[in-house]
Short mmCIF file of C-alpha atoms in Angstrom, two decimals:
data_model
loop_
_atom_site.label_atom_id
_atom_site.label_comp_id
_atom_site.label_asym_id
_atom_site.label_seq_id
_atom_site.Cartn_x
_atom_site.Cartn_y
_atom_site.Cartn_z
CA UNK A 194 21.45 31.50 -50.88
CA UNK A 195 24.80 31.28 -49.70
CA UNK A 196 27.04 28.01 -50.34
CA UNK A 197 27.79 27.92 -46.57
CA UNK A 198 25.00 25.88 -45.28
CA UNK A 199 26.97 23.85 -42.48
CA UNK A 200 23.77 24.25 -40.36
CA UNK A 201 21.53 22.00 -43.02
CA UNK A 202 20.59 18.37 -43.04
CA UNK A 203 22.37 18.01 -46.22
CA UNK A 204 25.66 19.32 -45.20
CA UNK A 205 25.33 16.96 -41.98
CA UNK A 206 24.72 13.95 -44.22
CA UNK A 207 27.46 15.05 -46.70
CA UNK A 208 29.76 17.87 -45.95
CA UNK A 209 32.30 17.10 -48.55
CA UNK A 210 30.01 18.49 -51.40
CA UNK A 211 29.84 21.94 -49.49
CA UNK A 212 33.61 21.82 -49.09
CA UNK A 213 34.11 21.41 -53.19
CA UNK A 214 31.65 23.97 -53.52
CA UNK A 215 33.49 26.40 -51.97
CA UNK A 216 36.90 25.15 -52.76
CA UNK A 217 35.85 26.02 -56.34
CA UNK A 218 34.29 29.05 -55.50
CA UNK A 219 38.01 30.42 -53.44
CA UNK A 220 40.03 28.65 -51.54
CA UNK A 221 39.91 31.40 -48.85
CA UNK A 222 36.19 32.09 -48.76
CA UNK A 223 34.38 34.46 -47.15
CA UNK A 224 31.45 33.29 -45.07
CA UNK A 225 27.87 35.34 -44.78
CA UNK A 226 28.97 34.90 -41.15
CA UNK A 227 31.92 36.84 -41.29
CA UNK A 228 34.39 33.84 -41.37
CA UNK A 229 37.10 33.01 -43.39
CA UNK A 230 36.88 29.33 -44.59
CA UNK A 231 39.84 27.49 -45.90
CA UNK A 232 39.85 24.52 -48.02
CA UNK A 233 42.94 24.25 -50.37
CA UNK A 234 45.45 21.72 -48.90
CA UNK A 235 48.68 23.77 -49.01
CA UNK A 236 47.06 26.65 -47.51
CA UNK A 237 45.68 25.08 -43.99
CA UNK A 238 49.00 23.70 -43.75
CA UNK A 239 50.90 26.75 -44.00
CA UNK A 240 48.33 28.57 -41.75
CA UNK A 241 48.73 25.60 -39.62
CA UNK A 242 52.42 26.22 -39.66
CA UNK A 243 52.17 29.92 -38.86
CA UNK A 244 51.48 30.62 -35.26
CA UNK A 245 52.49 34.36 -35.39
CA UNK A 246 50.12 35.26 -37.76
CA UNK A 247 47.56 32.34 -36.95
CA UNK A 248 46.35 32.42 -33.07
CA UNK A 249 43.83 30.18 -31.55
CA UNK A 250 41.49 30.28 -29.33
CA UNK A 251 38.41 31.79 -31.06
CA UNK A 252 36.06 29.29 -29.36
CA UNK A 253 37.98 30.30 -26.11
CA UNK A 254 37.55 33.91 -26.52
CA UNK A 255 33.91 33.75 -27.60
CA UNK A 256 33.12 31.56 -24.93
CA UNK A 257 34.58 33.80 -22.19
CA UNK A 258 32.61 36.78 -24.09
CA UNK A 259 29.78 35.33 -23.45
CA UNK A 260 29.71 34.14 -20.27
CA UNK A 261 30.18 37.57 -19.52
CA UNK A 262 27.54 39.00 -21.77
CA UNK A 263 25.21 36.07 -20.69
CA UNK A 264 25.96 37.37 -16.62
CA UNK A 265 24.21 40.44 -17.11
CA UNK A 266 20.99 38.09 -18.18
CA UNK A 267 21.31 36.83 -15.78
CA UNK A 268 22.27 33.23 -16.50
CA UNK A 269 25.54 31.59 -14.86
CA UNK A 270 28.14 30.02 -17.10
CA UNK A 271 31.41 30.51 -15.49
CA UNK A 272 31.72 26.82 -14.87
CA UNK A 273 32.60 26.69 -19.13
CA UNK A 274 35.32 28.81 -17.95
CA UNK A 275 36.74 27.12 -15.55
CA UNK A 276 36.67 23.89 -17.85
CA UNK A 277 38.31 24.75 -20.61
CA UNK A 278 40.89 27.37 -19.03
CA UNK A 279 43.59 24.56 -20.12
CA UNK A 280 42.33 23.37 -22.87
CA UNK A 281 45.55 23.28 -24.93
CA UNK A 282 44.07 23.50 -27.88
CA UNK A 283 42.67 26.96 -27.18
CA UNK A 284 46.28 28.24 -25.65
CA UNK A 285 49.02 30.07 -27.56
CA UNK A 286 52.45 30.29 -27.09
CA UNK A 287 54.24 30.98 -24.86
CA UNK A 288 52.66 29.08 -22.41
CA UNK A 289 51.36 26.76 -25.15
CA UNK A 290 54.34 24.97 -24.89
CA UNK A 291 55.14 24.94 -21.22
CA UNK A 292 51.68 23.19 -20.89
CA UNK A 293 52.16 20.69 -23.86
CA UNK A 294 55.71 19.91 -22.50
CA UNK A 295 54.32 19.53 -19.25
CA UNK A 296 51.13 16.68 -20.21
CA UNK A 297 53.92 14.96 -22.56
CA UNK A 298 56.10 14.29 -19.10
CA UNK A 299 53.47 13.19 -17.45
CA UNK A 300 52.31 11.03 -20.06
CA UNK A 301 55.50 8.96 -20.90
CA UNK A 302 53.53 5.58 -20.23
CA UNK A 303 51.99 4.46 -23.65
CA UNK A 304 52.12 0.89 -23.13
CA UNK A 305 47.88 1.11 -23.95
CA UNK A 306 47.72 -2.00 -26.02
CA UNK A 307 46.09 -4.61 -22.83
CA UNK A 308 43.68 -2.12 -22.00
CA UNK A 309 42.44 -1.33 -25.69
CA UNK A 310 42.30 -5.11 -25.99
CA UNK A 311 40.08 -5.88 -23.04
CA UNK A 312 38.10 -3.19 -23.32
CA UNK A 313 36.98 -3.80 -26.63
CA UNK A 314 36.66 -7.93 -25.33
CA UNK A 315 34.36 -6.69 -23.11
CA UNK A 316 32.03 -5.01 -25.39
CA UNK A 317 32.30 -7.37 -28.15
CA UNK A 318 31.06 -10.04 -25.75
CA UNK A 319 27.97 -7.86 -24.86
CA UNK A 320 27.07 -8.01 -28.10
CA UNK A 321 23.84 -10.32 -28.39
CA UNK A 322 22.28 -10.02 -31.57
CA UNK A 323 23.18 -9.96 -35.18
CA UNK A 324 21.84 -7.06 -35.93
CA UNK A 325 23.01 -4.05 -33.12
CA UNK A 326 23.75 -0.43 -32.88
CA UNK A 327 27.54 -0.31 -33.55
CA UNK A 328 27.63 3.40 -31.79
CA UNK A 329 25.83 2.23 -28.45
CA UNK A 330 27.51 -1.13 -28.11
CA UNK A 331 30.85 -0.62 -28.66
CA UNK A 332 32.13 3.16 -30.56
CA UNK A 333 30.27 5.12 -28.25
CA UNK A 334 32.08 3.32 -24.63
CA UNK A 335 35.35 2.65 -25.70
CA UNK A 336 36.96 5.67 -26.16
CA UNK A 337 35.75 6.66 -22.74
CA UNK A 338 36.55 3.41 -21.26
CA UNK A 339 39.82 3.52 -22.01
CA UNK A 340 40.35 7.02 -21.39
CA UNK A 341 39.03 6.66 -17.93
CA UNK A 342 41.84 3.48 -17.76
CA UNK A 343 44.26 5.88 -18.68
CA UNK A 344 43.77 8.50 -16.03
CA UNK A 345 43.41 5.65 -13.44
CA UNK A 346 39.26 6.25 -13.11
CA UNK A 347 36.93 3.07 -11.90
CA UNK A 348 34.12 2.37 -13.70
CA UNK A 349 31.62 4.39 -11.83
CA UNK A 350 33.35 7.74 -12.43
CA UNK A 351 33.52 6.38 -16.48
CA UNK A 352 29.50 5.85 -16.05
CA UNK A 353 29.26 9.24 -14.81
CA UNK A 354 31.40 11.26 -17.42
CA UNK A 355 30.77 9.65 -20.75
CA UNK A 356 27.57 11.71 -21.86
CA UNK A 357 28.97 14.91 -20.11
CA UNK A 358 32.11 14.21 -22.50
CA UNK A 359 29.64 14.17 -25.59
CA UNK A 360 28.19 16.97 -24.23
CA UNK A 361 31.37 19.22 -23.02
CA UNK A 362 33.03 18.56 -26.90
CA UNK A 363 30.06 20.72 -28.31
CA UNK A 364 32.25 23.82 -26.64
CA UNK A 365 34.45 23.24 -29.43
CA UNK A 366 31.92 23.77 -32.10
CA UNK A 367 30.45 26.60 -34.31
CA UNK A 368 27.13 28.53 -34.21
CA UNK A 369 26.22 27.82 -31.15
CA UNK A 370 22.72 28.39 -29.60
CA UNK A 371 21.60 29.53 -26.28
CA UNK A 372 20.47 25.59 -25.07
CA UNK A 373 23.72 24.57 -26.09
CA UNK A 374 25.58 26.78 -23.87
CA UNK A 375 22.93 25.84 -20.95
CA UNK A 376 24.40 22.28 -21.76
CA UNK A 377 28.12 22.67 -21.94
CA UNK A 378 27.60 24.56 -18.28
CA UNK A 379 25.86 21.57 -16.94
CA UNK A 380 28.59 19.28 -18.06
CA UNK A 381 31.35 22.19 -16.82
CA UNK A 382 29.83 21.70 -13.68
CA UNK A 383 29.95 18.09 -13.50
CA UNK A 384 33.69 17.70 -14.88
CA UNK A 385 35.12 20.74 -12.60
CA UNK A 386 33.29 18.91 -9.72
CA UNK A 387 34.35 15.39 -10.46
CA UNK A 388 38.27 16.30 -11.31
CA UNK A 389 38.41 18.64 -8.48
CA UNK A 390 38.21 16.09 -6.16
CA UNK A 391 40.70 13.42 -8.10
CA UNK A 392 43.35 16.58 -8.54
CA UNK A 393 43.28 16.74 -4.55
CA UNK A 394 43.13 12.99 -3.58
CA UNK A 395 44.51 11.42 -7.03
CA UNK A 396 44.07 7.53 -7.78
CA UNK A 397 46.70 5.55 -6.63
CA UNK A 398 48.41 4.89 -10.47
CA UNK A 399 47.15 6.58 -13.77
CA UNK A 400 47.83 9.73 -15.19
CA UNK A 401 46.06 11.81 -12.65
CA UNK A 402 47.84 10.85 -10.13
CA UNK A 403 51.28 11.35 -12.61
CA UNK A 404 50.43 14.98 -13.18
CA UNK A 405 49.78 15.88 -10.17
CA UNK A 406 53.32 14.49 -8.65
CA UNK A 407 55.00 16.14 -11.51
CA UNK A 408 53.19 19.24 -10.14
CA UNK A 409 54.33 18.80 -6.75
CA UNK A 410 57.65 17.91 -8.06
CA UNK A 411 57.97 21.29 -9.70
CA UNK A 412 56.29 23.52 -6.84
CA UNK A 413 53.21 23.61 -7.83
CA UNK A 414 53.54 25.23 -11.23
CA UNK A 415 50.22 24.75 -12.11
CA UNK A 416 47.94 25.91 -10.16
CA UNK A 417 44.46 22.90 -9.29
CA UNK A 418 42.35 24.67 -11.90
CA UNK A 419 44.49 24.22 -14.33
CA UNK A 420 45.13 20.43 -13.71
CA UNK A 421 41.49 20.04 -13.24
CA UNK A 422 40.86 21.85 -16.89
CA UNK A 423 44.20 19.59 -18.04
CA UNK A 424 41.64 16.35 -16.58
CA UNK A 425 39.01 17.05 -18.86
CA UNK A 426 40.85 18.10 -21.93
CA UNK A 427 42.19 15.11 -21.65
CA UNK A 428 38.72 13.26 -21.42
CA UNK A 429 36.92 15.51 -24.13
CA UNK A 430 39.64 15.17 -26.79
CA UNK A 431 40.21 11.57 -26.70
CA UNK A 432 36.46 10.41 -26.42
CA UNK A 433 34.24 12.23 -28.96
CA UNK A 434 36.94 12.22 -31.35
CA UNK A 435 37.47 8.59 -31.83
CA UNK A 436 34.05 7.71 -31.28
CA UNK A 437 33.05 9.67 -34.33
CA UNK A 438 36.62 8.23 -36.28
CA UNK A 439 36.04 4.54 -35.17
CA UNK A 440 32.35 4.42 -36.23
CA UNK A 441 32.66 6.24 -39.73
CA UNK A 442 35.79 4.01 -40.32
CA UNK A 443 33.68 0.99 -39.81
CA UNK A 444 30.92 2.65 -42.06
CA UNK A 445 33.28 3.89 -44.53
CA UNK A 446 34.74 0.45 -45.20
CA UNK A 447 31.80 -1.32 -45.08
CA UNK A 448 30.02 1.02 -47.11
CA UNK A 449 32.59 1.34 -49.99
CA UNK A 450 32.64 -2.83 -50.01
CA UNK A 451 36.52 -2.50 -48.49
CA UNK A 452 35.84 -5.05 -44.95
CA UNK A 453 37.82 -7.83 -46.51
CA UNK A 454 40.55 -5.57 -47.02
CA UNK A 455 41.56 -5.85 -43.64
CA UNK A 456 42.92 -9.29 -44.45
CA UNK A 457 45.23 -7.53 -47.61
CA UNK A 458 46.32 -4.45 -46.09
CA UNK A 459 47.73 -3.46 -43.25
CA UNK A 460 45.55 -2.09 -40.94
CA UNK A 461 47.67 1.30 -40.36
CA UNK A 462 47.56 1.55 -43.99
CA UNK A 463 43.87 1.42 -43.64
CA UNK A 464 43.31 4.05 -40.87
CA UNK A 465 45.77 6.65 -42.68
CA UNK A 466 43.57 6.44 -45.91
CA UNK A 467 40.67 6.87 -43.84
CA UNK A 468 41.93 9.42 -41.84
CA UNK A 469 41.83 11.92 -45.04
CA UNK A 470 38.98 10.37 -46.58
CA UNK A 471 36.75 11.00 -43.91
CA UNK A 472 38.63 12.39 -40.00
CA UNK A 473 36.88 13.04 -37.18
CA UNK A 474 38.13 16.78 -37.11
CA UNK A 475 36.24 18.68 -39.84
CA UNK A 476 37.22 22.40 -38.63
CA UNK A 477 39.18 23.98 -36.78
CA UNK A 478 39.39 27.58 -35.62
CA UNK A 479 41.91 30.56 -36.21
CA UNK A 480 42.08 33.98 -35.29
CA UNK A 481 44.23 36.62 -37.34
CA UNK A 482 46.67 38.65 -35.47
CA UNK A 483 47.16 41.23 -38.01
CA UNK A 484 46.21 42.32 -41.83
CA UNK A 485 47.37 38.92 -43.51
CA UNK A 486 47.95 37.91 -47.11
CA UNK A 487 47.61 34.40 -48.33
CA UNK A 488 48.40 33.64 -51.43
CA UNK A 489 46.96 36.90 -52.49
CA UNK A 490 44.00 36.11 -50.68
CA UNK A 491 43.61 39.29 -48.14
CA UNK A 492 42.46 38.22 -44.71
CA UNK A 493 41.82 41.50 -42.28
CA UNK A 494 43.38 41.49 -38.79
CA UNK A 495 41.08 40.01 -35.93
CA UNK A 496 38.93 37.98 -38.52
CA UNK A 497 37.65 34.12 -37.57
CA UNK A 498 39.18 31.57 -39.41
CA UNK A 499 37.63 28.09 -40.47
CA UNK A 500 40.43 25.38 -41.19
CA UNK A 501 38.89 22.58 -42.73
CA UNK A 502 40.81 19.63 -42.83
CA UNK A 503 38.57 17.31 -44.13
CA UNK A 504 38.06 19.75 -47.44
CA UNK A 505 41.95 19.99 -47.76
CA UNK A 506 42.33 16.13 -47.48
CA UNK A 507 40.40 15.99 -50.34
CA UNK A 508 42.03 18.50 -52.44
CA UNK A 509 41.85 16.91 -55.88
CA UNK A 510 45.65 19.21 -56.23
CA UNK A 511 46.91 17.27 -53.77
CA UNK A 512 45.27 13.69 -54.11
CA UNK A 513 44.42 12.28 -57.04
CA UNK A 514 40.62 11.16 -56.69
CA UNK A 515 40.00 12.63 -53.37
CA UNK A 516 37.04 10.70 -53.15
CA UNK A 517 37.84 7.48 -53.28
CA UNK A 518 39.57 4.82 -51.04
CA UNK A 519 42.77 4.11 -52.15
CA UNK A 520 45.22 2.56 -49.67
CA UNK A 521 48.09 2.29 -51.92
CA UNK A 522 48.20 6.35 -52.17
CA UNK A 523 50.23 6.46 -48.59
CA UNK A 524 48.67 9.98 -48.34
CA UNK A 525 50.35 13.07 -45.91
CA UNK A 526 47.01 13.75 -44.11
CA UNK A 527 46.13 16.58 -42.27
CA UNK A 528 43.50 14.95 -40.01
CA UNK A 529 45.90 15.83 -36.58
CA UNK A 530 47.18 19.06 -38.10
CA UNK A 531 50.20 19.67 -38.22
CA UNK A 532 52.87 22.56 -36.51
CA UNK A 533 53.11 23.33 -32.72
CA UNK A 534 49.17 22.42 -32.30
CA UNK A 535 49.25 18.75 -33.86
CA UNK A 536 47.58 16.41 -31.78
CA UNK A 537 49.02 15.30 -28.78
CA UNK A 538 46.70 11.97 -28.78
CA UNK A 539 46.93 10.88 -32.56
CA UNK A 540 49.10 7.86 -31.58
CA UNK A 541 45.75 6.70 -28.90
CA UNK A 542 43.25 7.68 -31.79
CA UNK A 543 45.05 5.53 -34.24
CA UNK A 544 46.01 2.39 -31.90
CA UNK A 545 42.77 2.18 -30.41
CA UNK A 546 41.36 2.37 -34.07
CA UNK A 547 43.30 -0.02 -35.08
CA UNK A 548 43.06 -2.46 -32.31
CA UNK A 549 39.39 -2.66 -32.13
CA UNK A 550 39.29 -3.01 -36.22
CA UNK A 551 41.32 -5.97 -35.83
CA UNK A 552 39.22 -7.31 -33.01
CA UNK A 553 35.58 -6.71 -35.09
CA UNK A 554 37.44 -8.44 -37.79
CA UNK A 555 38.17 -10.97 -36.35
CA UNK A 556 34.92 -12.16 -34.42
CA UNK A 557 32.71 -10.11 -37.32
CA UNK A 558 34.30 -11.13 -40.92
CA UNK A 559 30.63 -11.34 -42.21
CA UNK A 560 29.75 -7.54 -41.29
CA UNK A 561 27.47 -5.02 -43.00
CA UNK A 562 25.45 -2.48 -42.99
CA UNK A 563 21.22 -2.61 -42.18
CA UNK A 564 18.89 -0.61 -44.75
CA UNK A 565 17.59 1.52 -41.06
CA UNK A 566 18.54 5.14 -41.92
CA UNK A 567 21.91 6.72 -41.02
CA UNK A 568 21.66 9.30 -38.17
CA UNK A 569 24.04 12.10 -38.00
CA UNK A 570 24.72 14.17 -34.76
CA UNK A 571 23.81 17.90 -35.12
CA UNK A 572 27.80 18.60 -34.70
CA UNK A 573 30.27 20.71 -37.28
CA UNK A 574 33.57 20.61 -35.99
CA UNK A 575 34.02 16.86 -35.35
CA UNK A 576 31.26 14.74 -37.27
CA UNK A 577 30.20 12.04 -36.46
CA UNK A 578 27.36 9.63 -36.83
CA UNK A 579 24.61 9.09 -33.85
CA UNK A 580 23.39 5.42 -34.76
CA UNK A 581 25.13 3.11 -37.33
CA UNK A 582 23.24 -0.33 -37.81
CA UNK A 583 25.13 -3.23 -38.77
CA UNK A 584 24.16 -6.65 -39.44
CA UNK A 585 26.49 -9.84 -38.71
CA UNK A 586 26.08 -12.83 -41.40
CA UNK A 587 28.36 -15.76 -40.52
CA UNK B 16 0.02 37.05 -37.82
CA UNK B 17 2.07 39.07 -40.77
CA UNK B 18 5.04 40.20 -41.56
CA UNK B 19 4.65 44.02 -39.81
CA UNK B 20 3.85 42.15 -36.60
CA UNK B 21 6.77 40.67 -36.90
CA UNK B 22 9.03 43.63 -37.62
CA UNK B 23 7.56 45.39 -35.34
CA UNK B 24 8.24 42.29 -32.53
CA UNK B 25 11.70 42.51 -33.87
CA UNK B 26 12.53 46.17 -33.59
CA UNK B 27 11.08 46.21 -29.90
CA UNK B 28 13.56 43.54 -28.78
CA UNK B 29 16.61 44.89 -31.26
CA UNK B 30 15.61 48.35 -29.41
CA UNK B 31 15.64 47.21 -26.16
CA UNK B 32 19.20 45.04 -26.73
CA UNK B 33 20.98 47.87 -28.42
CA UNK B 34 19.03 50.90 -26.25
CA UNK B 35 18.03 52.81 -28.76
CA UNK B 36 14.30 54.17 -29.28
CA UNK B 37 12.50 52.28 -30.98
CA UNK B 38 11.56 54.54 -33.55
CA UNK B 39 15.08 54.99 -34.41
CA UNK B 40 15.36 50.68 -35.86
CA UNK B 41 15.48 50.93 -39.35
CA UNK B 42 14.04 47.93 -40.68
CA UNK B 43 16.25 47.64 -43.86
CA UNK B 44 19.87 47.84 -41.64
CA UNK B 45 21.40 44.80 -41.44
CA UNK B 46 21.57 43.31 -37.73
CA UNK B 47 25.39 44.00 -37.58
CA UNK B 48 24.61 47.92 -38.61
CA UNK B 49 22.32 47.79 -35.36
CA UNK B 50 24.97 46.82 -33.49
CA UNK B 51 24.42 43.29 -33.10
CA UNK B 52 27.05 40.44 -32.70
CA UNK B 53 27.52 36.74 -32.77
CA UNK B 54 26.71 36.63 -29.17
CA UNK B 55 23.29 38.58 -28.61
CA UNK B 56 22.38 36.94 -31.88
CA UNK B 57 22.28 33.95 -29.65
CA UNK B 58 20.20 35.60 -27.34
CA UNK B 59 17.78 37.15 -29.86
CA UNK B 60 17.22 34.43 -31.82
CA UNK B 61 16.13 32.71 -28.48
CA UNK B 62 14.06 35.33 -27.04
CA UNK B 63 12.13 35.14 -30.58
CA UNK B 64 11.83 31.47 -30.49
CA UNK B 65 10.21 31.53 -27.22
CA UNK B 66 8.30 34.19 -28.45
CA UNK B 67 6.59 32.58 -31.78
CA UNK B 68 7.14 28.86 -30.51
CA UNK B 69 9.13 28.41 -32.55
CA UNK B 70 12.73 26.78 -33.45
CA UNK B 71 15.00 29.32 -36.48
CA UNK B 72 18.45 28.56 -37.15
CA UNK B 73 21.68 30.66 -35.57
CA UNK B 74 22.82 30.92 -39.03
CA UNK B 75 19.01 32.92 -40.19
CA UNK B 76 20.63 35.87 -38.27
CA UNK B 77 22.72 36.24 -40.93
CA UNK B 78 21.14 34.60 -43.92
CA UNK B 79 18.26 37.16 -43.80
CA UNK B 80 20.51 39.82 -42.30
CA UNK B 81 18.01 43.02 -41.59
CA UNK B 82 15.09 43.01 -39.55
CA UNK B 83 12.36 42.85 -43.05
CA UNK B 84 14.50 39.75 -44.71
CA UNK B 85 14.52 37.61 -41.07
CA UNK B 86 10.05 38.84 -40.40
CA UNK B 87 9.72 37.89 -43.71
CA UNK B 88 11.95 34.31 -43.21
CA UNK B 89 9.91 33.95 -40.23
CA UNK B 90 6.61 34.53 -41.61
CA UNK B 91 7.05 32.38 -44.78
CA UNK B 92 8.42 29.39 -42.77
CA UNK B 93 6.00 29.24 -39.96
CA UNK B 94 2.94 31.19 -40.49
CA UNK B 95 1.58 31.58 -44.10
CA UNK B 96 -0.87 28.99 -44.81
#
């Protein structure tokens, strides 16, 4: 058998021993599947770095394949299309950068703190018993709560769009099967028809509403699909992302003993370290322009790269016991990437991490974990746990 | 239920994907030498799914890469007694 088993219940539970695997194996290593994976810390920065040689978009352009492919069964999935037409992500230059500059105007407002605050109040307070679901009542709905906050959405649309979010994200991913594509259409469908509407008649204040002046203001550059697929970009990367960092950060610490620490450290201390221990974003995907050499590591032009970010944050040539929590390291991460694709929403990820942290903390200091079993979704490129159990002593 | 059933389920549906006779599906190829890709893998691996009620992995396309290494998958994991 292979060593790339990223489909198995063991590599859900624990990727990292896959990653090491291979890492020892080559750090460039060829997949059964026909992928190059990538696990050595200096080289996903340096293909992170290198745009020319380095496109992306391979979840984009098999996507679009499809949908084409899938037309001629007869099955209708153009609404993926529409969706994710703007993901920025999936865009190169040059008009990778137009569209980055553009969101960053819009979004000059990151005065975020109230909201975080209240909305993680609010679900705190609807916490009854000692022992709850930590990923239903409270990692699960903030992210989209605030989100939705953000863009100037009520709390019926934020009803509406949460799942479809946890749904849409799976467009990201790898191996992808045919229900999963009938899925990600559905939720297409709902998003295009939800933000097609709020790009026409914006809220009164949000970011919607900023985007779309800034559009106006600069005749219509964009055209309404593309703010539409800008809408839900900006949904799908900011929930399902810190949903899955906010709940393993809370089982991570509690897990490896480390709660308390909250009271020693500081708490952005904490969320670096945990950030490369264990990020949200396990892979992401490249596509080679041309013949490229790596480090005398020969990747063919056109081939599908795997960056994986988690195995290079936990390159033992890099940092010193990878595997353990050590928040005195001050460790140079790669959990937003880095180059002309580094997350536009790291500073969100990590304030609203670190706000609600603060807030458990506070009203939980006796936290941990239940002996019910761990339950991992069936996702690759961001992980992240489906229940989580905790127990509050006082 | 064996494994010839099964390769011979298998070549009728890689035949009819890649429109080639049947006759012409050599069971020792590899799916990619048929002329199969990541995408009508997807399709495939549904259509024989629905077909043995079943549920296979995308990644068994390429695990058990020709048409006797995925019958015989199939027939180990869901059929022999």
């Amino acid at each position: 058998m292979s060593l790339w088993n990223p489909l198995s219940n063991d590599f859900l539970i624990n990727p990292y021993l896959t990653y090491e695997a291979i890492r020892n194996e080559s750090p460039v290593y060829l997949t059964q599947t026909g992928e190059y994976v990538i696990t050595d810390y200096h080289l996903v920065s340096q293909v992170l770095k290198n745009k020319e040689n380095f496109l992306v978009g391979n979840s984009k352009e098999w996507l679009e394949r499809s949908i084409v492919y899938f037309k001629y069964k007869g099955k209708d999935f153009s609404a993926i299309e529409k969706a994710i037409n703007s993901f920025i992500l999936l865009i190169n230059p040059p008009r990778h950068q137009v569209m980055r500059k553009f969101i960053m105007d819009a979004w000059q407002d990151r005065e975020v703190d109230a909201i975080i605050l209240n909305n993680c109040k609010v679900l705190i307070n609807n916490i009854e018993n000692d022992t709850f679901d930590f990923i239903e009542s409270f990692a699960a709905p903030l992210p989209p709560m605030t989100i939705c906050n953000i863009l100037g959405l009520d709390l019926a649309t934020y009803q509406s769009l949460r799942f479809h979010g946890e749904q849409m994200i799976k467009a990201l991913d790898f191996y992808l099967r045919l229900e999963d594509l009938v899925k990600i259409d559905q939720s297409a469908k709902a998003f295009v028809g939800i933000f097609k509407e709020f790009v026409r008649k914006p809220p009164a204040k949000g970011l919607i509403r900023r985007l779309v002046d800034l559009n106006k203001s600069k005749s219509d550059f964009l055209s309404q699909d593309e703010l539409v697929s800008i809408c839900i970009f900006l949904f799908v990367a900011g929930e399902e992302t810190t949903v899955s960092f906010l709940s393993a950060s809370i089982y991570n610490l509690l897990k490896e003993n480390r709660w308390n620490d909250l009271d020693r450290f500081d708490t952005e201390i904490i969320i670096n370290e945990l950030l490369r221990y264990d990020g949200p974003v396990q892979l992401l995907g490249r596509i080679t322009a041309e013949n490229v050499e790596l480090e005398g590591y020969k990747i063919p032009a056109r081939s599908s790269v795997i960056l994986c970010l988690a195995a290079a944050n936990r390159d033992p040539k890099e940092f010193k016991n990878p595997d353990k929590i050590d928040f005195e390291r001050g460790s140079r991460h790669l959990a937003f990437g880095t180059g002309n694709h580094f997350c536009l929403g790291d500073w969100l990820a990590k304030k609203q991490t670190q706000i609600a942290l603060e807030a458990l903390y506070k009203n939980y200091p006796g936290l941990y974990l239940t002996e019910q079993d761990l339950k991992w979704k069936n996702q690759l490129a961001i992980r992240r746990l489906e229940k989580l159990y905790l127990q509050f002593k006082s | 239920m064996n494994v010839e059933n099964i390769i011979s389920y298998l070549k009728e549906i890689v035949a009819t994907e890649t429109d080639q006779p049947i006759d012409s599906i050599n069971e020792n190829n590899t799916f990619f030498e048929l002329g199969l890709d990541s995408i009508n893998a997807v399709y495939l691996l549904e259509l024989a799914e629905q077909h043995y009620n079943i549920t296979l992995s995308p990644l068994d396309f390429w695990d058990y890469p020709t048409i006797e290494a995925f019958a015989k998958k199939i027939y180990h994991d869901h059929f022999q007694k």
